[in-house]
Short mmCIF file of N, CA, C and O in Angstrom, two decimals:
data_model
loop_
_atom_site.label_atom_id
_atom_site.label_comp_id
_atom_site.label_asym_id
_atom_site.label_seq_id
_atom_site.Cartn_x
_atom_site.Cartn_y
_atom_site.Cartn_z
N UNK A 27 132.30 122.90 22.58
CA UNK A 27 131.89 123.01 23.96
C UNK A 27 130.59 122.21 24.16
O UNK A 27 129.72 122.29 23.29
N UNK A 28 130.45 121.56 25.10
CA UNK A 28 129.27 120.30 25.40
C UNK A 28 127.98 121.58 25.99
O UNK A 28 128.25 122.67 26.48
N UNK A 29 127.38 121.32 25.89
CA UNK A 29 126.04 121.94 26.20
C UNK A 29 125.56 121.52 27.75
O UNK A 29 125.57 120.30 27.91
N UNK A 30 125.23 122.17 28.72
CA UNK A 30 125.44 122.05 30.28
C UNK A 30 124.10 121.29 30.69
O UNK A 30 124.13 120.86 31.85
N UNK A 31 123.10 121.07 30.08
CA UNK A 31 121.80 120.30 29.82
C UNK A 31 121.71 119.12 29.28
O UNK A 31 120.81 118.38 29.69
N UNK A 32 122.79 118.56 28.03
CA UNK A 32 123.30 117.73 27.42
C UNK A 32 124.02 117.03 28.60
O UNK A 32 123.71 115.84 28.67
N UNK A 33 124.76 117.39 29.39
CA UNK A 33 125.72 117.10 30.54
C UNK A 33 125.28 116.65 31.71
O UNK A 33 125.84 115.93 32.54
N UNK A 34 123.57 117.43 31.71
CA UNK A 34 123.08 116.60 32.93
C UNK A 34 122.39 115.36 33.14
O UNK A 34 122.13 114.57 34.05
N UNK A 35 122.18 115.55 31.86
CA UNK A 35 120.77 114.25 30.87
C UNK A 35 121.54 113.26 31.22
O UNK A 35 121.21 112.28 31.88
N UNK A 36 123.49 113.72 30.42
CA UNK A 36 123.89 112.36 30.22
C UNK A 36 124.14 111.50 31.91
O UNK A 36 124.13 110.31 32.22
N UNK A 37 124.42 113.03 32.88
CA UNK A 37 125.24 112.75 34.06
C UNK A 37 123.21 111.44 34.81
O UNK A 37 123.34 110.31 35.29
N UNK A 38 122.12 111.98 34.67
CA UNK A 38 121.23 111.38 34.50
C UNK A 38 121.41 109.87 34.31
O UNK A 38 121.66 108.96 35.09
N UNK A 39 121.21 109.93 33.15
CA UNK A 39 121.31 108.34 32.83
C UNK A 39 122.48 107.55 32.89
O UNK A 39 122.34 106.50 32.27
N UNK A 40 123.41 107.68 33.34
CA UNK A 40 124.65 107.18 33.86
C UNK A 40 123.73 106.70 35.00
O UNK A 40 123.35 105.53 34.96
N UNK A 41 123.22 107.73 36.27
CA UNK A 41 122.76 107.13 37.62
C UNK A 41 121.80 106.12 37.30
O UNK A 41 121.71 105.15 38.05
N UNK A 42 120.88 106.25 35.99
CA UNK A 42 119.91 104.96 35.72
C UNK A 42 120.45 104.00 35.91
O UNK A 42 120.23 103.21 36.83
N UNK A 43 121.60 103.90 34.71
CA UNK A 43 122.16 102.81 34.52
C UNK A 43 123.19 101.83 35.39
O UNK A 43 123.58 100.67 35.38
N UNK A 44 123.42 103.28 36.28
CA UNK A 44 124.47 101.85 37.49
C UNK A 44 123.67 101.68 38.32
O UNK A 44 124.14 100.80 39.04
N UNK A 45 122.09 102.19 38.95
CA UNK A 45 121.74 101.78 39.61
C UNK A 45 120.61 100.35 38.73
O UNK A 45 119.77 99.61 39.23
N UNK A 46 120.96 100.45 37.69
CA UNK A 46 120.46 99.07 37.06
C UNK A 46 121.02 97.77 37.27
O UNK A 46 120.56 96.71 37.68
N UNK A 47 122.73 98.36 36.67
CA UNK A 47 123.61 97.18 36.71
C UNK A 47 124.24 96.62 38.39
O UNK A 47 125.07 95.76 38.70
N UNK A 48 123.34 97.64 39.25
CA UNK A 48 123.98 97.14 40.61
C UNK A 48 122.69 96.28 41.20
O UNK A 48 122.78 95.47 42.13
N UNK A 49 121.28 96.66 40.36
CA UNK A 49 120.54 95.96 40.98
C UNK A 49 120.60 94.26 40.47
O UNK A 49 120.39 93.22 41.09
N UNK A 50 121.02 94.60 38.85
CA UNK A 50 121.26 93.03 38.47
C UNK A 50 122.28 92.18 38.90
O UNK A 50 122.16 90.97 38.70
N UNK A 51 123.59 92.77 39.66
CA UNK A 51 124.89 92.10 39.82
C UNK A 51 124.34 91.91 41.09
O UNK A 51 123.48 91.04 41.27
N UNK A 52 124.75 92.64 41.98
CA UNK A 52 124.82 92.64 43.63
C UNK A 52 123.16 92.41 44.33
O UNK A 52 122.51 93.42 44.61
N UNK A 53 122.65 91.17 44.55
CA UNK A 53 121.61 90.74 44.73
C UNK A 53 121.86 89.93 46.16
O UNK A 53 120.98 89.18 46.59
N UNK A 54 122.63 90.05 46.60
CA UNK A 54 122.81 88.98 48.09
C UNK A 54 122.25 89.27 48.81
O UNK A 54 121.54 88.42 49.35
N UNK A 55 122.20 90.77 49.32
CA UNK A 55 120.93 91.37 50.20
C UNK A 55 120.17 91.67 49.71
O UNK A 55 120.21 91.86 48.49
N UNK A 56 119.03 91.85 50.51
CA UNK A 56 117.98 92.89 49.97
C UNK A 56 117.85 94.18 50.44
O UNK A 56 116.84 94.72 49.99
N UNK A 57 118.70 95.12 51.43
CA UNK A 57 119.05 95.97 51.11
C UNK A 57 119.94 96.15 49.86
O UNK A 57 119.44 96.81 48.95
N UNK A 58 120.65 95.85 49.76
CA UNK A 58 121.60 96.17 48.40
C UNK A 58 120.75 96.63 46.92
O UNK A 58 121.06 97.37 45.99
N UNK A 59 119.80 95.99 47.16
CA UNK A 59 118.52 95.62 45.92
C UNK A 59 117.69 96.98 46.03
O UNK A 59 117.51 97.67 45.03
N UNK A 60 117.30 97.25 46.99
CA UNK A 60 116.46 98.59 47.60
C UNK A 60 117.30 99.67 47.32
O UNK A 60 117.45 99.93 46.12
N UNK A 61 117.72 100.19 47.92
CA UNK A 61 119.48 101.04 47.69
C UNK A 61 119.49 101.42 46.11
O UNK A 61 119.22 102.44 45.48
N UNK A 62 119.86 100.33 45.82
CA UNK A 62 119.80 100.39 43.99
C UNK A 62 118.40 101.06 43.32
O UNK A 62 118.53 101.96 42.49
N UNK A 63 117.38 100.68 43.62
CA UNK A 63 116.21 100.40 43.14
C UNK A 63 116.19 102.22 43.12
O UNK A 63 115.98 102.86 42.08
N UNK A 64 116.41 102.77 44.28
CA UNK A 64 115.96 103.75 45.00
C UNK A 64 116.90 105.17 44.41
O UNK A 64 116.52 106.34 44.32
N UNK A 65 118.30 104.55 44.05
CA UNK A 65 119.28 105.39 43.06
C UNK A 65 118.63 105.90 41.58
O UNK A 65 118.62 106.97 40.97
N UNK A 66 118.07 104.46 41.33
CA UNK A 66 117.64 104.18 39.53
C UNK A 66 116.60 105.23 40.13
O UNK A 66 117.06 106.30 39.72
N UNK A 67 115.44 105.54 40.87
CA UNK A 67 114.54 105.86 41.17
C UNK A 67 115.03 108.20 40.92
O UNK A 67 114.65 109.06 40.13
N UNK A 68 116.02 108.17 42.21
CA UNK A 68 116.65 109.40 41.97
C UNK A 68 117.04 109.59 40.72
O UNK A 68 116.90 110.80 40.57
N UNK A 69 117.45 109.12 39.71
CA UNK A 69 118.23 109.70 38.83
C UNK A 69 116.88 109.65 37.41
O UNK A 69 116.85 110.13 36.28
N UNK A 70 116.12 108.99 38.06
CA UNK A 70 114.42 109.07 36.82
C UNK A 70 114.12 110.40 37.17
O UNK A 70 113.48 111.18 36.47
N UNK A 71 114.76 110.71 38.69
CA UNK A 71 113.49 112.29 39.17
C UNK A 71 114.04 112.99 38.59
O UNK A 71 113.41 113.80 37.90
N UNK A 72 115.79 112.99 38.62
CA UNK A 72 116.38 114.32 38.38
C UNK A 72 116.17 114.39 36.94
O UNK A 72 116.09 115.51 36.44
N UNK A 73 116.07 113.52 36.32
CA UNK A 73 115.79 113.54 34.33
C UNK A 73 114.38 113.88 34.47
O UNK A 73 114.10 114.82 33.73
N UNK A 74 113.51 113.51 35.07
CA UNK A 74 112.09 114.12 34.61
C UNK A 74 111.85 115.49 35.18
O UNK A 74 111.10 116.23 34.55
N UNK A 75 112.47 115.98 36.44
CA UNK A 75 112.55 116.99 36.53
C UNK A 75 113.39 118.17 35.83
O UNK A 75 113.02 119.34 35.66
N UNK A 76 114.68 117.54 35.46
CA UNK A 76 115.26 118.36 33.64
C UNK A 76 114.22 118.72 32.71
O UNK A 76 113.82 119.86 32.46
N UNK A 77 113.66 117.20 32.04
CA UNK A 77 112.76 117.99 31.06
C UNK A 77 111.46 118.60 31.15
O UNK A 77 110.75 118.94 30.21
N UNK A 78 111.18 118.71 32.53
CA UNK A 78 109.91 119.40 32.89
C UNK A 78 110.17 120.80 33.25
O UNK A 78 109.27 121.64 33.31
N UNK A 79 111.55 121.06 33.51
CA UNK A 79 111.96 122.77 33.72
C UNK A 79 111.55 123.28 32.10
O UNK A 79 110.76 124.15 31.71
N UNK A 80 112.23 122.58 31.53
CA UNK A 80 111.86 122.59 30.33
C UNK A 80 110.61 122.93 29.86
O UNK A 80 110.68 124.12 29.56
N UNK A 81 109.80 122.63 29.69
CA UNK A 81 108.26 122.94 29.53
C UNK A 81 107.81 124.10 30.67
O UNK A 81 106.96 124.85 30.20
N UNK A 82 108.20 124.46 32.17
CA UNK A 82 108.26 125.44 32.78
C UNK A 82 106.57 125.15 34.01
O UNK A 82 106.55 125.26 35.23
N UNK A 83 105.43 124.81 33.13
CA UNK A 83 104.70 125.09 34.12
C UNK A 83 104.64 123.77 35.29
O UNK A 83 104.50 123.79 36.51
N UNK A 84 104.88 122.26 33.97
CA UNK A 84 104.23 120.74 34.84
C UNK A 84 105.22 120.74 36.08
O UNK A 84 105.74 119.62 35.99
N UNK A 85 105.60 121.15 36.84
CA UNK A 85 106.56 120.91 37.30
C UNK A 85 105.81 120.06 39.02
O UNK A 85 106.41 119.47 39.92
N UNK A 86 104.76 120.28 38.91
CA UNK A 86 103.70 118.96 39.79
C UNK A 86 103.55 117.38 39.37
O UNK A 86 102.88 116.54 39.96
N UNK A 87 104.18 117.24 38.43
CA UNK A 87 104.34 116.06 37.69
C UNK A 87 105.63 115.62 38.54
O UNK A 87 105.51 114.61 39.23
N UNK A 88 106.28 115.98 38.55
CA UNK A 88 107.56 115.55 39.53
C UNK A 88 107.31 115.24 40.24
O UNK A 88 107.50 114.07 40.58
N UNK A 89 106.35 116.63 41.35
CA UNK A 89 106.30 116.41 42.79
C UNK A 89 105.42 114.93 43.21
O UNK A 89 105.46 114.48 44.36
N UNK A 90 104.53 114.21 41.97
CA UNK A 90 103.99 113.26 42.39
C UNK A 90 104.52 112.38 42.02
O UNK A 90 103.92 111.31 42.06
N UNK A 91 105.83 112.43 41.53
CA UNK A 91 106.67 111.16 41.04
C UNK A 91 107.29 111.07 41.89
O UNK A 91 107.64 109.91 42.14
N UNK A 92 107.75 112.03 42.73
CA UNK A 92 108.97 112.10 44.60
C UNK A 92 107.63 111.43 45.16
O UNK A 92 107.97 110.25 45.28
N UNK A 93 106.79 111.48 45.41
CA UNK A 93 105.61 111.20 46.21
C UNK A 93 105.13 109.61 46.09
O UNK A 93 105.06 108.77 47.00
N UNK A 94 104.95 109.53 45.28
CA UNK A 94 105.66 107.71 45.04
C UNK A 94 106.96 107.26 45.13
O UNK A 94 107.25 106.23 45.74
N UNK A 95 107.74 107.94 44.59
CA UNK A 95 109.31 107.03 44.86
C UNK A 95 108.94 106.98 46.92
O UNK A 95 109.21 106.01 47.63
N UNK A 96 108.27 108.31 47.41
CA UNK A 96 109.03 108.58 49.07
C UNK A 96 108.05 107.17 49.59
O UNK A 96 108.46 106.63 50.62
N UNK A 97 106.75 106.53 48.92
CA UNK A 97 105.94 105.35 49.65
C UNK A 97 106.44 103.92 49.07
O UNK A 97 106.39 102.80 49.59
N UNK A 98 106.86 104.26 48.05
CA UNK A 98 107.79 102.89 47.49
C UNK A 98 108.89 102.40 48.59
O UNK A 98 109.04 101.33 49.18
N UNK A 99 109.62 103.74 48.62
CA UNK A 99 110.95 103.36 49.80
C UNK A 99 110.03 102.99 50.98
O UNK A 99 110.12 101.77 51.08
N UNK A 100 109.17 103.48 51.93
CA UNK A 100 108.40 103.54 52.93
C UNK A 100 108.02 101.72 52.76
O UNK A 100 108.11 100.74 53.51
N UNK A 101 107.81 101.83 52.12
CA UNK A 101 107.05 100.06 51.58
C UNK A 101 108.03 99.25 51.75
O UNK A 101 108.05 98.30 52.53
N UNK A 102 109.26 99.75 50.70
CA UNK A 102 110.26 98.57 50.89
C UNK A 102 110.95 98.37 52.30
O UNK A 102 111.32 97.28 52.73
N UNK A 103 111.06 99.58 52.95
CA UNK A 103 111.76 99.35 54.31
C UNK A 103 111.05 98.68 55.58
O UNK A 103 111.49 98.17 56.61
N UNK A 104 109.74 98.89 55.04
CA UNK A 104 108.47 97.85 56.10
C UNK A 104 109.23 96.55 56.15
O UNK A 104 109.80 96.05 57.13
N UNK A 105 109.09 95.90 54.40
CA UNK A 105 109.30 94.75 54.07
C UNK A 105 110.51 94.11 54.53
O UNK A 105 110.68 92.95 54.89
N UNK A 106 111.44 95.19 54.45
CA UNK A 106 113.01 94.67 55.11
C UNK A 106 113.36 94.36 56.79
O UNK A 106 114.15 93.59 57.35
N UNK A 107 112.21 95.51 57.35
CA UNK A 107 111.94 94.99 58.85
C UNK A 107 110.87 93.76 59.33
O UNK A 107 110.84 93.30 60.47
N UNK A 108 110.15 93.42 58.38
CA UNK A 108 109.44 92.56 58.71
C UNK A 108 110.76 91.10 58.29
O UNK A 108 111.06 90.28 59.16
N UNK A 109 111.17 91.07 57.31
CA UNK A 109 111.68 89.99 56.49
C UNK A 109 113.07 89.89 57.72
O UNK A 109 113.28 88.84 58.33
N UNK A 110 113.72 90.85 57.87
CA UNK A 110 114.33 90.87 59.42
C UNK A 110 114.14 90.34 60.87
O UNK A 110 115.01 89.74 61.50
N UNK A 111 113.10 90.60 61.24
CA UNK A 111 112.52 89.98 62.46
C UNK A 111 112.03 88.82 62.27
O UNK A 111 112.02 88.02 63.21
N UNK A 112 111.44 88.40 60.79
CA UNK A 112 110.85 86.89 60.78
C UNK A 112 112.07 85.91 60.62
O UNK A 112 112.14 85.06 61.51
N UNK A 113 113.00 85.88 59.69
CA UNK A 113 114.25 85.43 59.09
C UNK A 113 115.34 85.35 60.25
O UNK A 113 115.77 84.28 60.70
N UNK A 114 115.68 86.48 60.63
CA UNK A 114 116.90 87.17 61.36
C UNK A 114 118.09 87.83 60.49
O UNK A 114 119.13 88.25 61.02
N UNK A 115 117.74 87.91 58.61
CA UNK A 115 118.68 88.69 58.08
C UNK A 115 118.13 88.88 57.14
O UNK A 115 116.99 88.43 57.18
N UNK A 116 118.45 89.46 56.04
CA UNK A 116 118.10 89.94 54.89
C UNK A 116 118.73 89.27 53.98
O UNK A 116 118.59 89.90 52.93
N UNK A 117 119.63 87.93 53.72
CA UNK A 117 120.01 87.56 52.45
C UNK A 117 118.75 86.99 51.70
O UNK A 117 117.65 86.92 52.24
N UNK A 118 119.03 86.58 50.35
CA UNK A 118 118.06 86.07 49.70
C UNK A 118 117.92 84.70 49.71
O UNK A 118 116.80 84.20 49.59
N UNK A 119 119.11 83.88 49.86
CA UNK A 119 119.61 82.66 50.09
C UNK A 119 118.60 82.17 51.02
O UNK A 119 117.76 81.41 50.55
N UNK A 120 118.52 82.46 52.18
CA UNK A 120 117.56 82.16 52.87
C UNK A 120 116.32 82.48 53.23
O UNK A 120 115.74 82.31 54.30
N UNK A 121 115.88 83.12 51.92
CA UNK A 121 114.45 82.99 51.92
C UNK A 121 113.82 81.64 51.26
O UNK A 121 114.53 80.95 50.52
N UNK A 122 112.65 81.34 51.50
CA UNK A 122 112.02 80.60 51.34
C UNK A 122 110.60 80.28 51.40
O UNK A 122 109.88 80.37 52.40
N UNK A 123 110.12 79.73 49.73
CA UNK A 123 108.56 80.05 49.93
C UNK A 123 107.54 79.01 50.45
O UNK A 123 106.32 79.00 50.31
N UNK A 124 108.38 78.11 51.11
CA UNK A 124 107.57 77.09 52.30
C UNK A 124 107.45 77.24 53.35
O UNK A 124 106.71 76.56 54.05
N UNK A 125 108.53 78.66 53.96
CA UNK A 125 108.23 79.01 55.24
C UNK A 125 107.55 79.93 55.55
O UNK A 125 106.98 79.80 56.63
N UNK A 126 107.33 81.16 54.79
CA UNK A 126 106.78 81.74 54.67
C UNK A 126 106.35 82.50 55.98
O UNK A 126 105.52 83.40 55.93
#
């Protein structure tokens, strides 16, 4: 019988890892890239928040790791409305660092 902690770790790093391999494959947008970034991001909380139940008291160690992931996203979605209104889309193709 698999151990139900063993199961979440692994169910864990599974979400690392496809939100890795989706940030390296699927790069055309930059939402797509964010999205990803932001999965890999959830599935770090839910593993650091596993092994911090674990230990029982740090469990404020999390809350300031959600607390950055929530200004990271905040940041990136600035960037996607700005890069939107200047551009008119979000591919990467047409960015460019002479126009700037």
């Amino acid at each position: 019988m698999v151990n139900f902690s063993f199961l979440m770790i692994m169910c864990s790093l599974i979400m690392i890892f496809c939100g890795l391999s989706s940030f390296i494959s699927y790069h055309k947008h930059l939402l797509n890239s964010l999205l990803s970034l932001e999965f890999m991001m959830l599935g770090i909380f839910w593993l650091l928040s596993l092994q911090m139940s674990v230990l029982g008291s740090e469990i404020y160690f999390s809350l300031f790791f959600l607390t950055l992931v929530v200004c990271e996203g905040a940041l990136g979605l600035s960037l996607l409305v700005l890069i939107v209104r200047s551009h008119g889309n979000d591919y990467f193709k047409s960015f460019s660092v002479l126009v700037c």
